[in-house]
mmCIF file of C-alpha atoms and ligand atoms in Angstrom:
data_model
loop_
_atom_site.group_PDB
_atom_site.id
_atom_site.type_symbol
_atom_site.label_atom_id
_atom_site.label_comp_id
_atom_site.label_asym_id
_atom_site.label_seq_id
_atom_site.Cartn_x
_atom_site.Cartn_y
_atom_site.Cartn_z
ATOM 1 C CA UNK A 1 12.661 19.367 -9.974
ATOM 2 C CA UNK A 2 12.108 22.611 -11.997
ATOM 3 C CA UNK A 3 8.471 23.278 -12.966
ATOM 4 C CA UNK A 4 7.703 23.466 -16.738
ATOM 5 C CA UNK A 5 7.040 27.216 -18.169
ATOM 6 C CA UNK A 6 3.679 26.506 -19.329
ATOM 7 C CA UNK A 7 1.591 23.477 -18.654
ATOM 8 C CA UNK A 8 -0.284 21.721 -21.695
ATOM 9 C CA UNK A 9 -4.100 21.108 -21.352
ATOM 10 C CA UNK A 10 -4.050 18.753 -24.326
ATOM 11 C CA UNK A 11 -6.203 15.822 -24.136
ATOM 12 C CA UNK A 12 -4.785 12.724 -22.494
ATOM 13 C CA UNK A 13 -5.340 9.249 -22.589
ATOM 14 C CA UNK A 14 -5.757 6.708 -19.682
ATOM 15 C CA UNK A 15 -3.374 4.816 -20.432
ATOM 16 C CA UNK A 16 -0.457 7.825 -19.771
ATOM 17 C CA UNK A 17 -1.629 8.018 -16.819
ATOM 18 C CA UNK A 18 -2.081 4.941 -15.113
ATOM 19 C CA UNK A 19 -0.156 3.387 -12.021
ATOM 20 C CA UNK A 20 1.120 -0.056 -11.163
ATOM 21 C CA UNK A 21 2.505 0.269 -7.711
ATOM 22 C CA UNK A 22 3.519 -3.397 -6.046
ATOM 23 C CA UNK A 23 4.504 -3.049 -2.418
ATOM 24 C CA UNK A 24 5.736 -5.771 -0.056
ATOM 25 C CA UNK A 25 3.742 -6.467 3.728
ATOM 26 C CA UNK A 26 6.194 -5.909 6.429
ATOM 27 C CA UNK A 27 5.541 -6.883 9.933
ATOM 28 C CA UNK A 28 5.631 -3.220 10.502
ATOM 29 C CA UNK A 29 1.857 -3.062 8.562
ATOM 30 C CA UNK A 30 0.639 -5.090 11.123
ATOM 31 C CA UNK A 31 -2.466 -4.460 12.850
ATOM 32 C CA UNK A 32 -3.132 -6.215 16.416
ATOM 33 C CA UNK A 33 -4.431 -9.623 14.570
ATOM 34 C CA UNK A 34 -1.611 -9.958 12.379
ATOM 35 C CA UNK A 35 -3.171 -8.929 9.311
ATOM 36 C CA UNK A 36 -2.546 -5.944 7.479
ATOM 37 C CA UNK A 37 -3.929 -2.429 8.860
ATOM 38 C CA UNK A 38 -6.839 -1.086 7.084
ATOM 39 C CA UNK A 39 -5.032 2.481 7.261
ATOM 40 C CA UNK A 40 -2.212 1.149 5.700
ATOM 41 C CA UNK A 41 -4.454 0.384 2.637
ATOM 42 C CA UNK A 42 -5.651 3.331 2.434
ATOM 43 C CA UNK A 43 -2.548 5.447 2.672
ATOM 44 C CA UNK A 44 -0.456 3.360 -0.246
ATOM 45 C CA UNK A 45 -4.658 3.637 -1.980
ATOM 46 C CA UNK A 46 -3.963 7.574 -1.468
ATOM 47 C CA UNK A 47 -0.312 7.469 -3.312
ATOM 48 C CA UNK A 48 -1.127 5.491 -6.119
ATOM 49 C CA UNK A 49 -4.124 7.782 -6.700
ATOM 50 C CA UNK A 50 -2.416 10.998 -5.839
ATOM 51 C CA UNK A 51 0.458 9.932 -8.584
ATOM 52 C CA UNK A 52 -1.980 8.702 -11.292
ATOM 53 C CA UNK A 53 -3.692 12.215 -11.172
ATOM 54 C CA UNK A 54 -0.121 14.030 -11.059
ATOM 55 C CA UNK A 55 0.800 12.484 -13.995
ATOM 56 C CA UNK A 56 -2.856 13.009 -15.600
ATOM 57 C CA UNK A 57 -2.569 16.841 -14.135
ATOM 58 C CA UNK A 58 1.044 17.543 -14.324
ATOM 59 C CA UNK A 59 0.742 20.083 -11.152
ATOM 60 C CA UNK A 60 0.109 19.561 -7.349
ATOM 61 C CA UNK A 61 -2.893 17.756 -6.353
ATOM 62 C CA UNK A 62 -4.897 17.298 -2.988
ATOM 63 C CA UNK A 63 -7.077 14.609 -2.424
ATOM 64 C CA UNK A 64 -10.830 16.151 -1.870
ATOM 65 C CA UNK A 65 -12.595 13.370 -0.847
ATOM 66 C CA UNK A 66 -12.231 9.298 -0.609
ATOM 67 C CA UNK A 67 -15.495 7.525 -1.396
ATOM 68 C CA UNK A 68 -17.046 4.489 0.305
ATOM 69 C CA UNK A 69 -14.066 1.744 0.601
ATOM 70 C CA UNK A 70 -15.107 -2.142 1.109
ATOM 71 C CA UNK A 71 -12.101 -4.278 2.178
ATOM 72 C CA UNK A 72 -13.365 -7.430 0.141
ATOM 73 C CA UNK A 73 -10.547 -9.888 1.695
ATOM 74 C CA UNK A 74 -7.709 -9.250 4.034
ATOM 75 C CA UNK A 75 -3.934 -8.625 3.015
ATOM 76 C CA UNK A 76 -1.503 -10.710 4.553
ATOM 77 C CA UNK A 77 2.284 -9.739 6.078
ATOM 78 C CA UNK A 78 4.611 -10.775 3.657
ATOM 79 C CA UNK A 79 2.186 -10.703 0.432
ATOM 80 C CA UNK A 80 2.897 -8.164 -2.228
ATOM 81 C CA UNK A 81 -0.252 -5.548 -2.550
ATOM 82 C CA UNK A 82 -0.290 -4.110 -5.408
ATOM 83 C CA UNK A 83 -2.228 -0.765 -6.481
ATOM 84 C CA UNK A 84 -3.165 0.084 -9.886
ATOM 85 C CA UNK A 85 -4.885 3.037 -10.056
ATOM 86 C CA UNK A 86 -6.575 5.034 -13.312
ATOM 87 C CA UNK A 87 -8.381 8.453 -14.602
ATOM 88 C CA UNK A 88 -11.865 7.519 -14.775
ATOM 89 C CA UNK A 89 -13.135 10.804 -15.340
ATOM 90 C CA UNK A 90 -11.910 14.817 -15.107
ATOM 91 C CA UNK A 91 -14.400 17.461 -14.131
ATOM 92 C CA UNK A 92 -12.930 21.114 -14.678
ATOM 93 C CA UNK A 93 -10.414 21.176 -11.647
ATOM 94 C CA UNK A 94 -10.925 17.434 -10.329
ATOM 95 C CA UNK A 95 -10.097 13.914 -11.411
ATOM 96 C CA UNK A 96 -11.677 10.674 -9.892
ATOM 97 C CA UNK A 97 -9.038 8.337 -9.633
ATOM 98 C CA UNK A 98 -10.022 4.287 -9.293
ATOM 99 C CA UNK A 99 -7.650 2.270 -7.624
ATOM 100 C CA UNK A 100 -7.933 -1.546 -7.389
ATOM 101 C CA UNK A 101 -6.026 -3.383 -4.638
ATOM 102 C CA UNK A 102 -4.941 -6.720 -5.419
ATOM 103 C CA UNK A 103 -2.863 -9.490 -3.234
ATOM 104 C CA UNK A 104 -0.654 -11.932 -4.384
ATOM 105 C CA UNK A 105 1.386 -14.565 -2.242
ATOM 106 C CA UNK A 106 4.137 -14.063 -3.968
ATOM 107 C CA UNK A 107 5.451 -18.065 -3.193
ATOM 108 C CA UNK A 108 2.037 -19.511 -5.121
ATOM 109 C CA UNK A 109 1.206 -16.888 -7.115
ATOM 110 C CA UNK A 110 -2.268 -16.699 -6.040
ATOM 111 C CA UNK A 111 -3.873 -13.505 -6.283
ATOM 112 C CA UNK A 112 -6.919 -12.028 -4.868
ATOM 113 C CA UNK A 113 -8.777 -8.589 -5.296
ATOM 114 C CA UNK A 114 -8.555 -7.075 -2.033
ATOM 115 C CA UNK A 115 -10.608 -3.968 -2.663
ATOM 116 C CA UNK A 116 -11.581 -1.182 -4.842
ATOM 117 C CA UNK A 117 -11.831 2.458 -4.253
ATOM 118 C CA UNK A 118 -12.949 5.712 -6.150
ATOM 119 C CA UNK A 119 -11.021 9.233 -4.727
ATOM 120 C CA UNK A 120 -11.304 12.545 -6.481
ATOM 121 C CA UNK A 121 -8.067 14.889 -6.369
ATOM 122 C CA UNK A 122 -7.997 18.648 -6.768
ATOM 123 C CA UNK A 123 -4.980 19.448 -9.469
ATOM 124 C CA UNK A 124 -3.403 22.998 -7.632
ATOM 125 C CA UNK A 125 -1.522 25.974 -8.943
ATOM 126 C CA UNK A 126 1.312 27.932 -7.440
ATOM 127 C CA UNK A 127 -0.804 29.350 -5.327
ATOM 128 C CA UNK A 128 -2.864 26.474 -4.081
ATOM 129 C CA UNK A 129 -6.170 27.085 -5.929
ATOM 130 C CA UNK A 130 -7.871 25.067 -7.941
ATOM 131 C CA UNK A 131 -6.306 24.851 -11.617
ATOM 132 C CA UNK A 132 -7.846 23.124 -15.071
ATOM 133 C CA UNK A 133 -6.725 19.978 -15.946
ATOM 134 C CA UNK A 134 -6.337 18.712 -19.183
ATOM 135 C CA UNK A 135 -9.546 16.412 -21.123
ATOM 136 C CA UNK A 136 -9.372 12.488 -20.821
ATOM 137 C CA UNK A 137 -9.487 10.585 -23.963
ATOM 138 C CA UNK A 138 -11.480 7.177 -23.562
ATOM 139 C CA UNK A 139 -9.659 4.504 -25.461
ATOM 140 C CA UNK A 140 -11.244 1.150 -24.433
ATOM 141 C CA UNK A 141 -14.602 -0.169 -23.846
ATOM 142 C CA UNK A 142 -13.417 -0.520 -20.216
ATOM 143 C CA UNK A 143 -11.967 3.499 -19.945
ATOM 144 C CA UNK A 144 -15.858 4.420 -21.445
ATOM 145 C CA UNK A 145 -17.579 1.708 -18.971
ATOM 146 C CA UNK A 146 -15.453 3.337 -15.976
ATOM 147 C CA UNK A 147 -16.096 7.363 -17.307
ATOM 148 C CA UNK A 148 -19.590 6.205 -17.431
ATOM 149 C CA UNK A 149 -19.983 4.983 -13.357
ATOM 150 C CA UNK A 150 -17.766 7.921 -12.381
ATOM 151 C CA UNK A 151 -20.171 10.432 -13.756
ATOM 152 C CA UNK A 152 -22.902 8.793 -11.982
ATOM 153 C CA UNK A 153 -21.068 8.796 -8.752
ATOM 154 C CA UNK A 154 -19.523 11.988 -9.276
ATOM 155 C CA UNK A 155 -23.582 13.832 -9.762
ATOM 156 C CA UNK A 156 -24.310 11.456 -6.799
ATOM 157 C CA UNK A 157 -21.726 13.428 -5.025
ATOM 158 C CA UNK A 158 -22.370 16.845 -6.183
ATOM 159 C CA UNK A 159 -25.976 16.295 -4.909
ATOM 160 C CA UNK A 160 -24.936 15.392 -1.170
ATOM 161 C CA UNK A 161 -22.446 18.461 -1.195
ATOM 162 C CA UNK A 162 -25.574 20.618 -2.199
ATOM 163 C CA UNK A 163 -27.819 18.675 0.720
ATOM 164 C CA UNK A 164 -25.340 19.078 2.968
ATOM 165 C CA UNK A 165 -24.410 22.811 2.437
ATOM 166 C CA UNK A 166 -28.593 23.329 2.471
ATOM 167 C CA UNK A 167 -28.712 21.665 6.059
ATOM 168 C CA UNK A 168 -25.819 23.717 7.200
ATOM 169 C CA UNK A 169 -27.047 27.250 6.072
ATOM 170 C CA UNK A 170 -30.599 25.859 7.570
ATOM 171 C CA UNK A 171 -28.876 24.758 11.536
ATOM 172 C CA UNK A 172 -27.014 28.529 11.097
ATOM 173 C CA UNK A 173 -30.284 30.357 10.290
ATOM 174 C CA UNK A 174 -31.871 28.238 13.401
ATOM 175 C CA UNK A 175 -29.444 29.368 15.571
ATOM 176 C CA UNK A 176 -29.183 33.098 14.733
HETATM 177 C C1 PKZ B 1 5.088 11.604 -12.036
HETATM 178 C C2 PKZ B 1 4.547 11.579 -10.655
HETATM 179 C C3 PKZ B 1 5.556 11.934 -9.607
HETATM 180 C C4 PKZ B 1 4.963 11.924 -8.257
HETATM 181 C C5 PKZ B 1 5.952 12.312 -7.221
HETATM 182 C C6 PKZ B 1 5.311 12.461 -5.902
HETATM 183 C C7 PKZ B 1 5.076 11.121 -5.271
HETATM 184 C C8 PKZ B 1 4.209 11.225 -4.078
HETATM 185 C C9 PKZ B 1 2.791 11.432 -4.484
HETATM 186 C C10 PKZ B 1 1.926 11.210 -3.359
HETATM 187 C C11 PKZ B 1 0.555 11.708 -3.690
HETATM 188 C C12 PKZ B 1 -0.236 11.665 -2.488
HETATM 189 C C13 PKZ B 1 -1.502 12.471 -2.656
HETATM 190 C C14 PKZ B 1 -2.031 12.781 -1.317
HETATM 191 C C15 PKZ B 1 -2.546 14.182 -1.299
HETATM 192 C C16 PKZ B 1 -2.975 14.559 0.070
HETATM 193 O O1 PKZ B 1 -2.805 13.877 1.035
HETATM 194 S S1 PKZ B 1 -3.745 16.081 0.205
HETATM 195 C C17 PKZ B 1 -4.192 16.162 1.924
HETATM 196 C C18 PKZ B 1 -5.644 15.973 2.161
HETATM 197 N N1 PKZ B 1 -6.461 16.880 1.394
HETATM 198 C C19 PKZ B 1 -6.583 18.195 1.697
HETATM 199 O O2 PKZ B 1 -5.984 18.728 2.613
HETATM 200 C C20 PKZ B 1 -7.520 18.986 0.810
HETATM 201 C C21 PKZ B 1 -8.236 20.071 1.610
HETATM 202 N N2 PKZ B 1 -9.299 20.677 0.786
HETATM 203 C C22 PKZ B 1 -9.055 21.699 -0.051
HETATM 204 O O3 PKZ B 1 -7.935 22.200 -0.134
HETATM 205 C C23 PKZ B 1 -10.216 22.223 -0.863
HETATM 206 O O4 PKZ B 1 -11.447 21.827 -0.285
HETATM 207 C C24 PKZ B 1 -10.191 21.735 -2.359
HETATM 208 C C25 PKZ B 1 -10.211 20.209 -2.461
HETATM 209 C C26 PKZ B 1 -8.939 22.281 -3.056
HETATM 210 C C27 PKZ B 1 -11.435 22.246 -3.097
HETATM 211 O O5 PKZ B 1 -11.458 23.626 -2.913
HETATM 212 P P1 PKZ B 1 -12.790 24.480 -3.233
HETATM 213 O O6 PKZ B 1 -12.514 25.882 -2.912
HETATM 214 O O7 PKZ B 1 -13.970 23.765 -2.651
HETATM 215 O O8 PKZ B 1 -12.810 24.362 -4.775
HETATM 216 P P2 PKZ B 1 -14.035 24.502 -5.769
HETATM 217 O O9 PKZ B 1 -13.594 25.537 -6.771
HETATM 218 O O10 PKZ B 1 -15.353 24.668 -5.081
HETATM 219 O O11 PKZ B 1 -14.047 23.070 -6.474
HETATM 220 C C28 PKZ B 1 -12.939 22.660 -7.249
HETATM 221 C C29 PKZ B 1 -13.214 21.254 -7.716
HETATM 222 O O12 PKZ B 1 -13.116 20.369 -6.597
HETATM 223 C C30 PKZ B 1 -14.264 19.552 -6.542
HETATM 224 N N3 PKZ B 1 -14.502 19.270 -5.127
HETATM 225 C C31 PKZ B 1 -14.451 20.147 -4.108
HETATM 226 N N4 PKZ B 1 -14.713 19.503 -2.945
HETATM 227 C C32 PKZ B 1 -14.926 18.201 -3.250
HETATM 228 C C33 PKZ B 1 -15.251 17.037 -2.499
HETATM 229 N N5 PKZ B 1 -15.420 17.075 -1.178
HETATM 230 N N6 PKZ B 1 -15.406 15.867 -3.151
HETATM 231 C C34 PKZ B 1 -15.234 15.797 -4.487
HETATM 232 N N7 PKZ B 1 -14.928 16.867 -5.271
HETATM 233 C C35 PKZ B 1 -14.784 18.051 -4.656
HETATM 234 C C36 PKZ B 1 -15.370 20.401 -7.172
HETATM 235 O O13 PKZ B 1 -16.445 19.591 -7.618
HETATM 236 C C37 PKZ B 1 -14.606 21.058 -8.313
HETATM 237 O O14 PKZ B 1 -14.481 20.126 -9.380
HETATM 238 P P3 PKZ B 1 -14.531 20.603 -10.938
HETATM 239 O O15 PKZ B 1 -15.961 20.861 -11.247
HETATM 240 O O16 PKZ B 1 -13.673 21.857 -11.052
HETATM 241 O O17 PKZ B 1 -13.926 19.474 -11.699
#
């Protein structure tokens, strides 16, 4: 895969973005009660995010951080899980990615939302430092809705990255 001369930065909607990735339970999932591992969740959570904001970035991306993730119901072996995950929101550098987990028997057809989660990813030059990324355009009363809770969660995080860095630089003057 040869990497394009020059990247564009021109605005972007959702939609080009977004990720629909269905992936079959196997036994292999399992954790010790028979249901699906919680990690397991969260690493397919991880790829579906990590893609969405490749294809939003067009470069290398590293996840920065994972937000608070509830697992509303549990996933069963044999189900199809399936991972859709969207832009909600690009800073500068970073993108916060929502992905929504959703089971479905795939006998009935009865589905179930699973969980949610919110991750922001890092788009990455050549040489591994932080690169721009291009604007999001909002196109639906639910991409506005969404762009409108990520900024409040993404100034929610901003704030405990500035407590915590304060604390730390507080403990290191305490112990000089
Ligand atoms: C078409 C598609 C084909 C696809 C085909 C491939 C298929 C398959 C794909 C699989 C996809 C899997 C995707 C997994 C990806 C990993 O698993 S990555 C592994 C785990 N993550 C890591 O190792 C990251 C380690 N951390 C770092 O490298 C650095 O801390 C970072 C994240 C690059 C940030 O560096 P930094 O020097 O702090 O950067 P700084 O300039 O201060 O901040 C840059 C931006 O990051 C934000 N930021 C920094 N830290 C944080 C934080 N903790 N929380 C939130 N934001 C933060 C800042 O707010 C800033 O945002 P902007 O204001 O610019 O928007």
């Amino acid at each position: 895969m040869s990497a394009p001369e020059k990247r564009s930065l021109d605005p972007k909607p959702v939609s080009a973005s977004h990720v629909v990735m269905p992936q079959r339970m196997l036994p292999s999932d399992a954790n010790p009660a028979g249901n699906v591992h919680g990690g397991v969740i969260l690493k397919y959570i991880d790829t579906a995010g990590g893609i969405c904001a490749i294809r939003h970035a067009r470069s290398a991306v590293v996840t920065a951080s994972i937000d608070r993730m509830d697992f509303l119901k549990p996933a069963y072996i044999g189900e199809v899980v399936t991972f859709m995950a969207s832009v909600n929101l690009v800073g500068a550098t970073s993108m916060e990615v929502g992905v929504r987990v959703e089971c479905e028997n795939p006998i009935t057809g009865e589905t179930r939302h699973a969980g949610s989660a919110y991750l922001t990813y890092v788009a990455l030059d050549a040489e591994r430092r932080p690169q721009a990324v291009p604007p999001l355009i909002l196109e639906s009363d639910a991409d506005r809705r969404r762009n409108r809770e990520a900024a409040a969660r993404r100034e929610a995080r901003l704030q405990e990255r500035r407590r915590e860095r304060d604390s730390q630089l507080q403990h290191q003057s305490e112990n000089s």
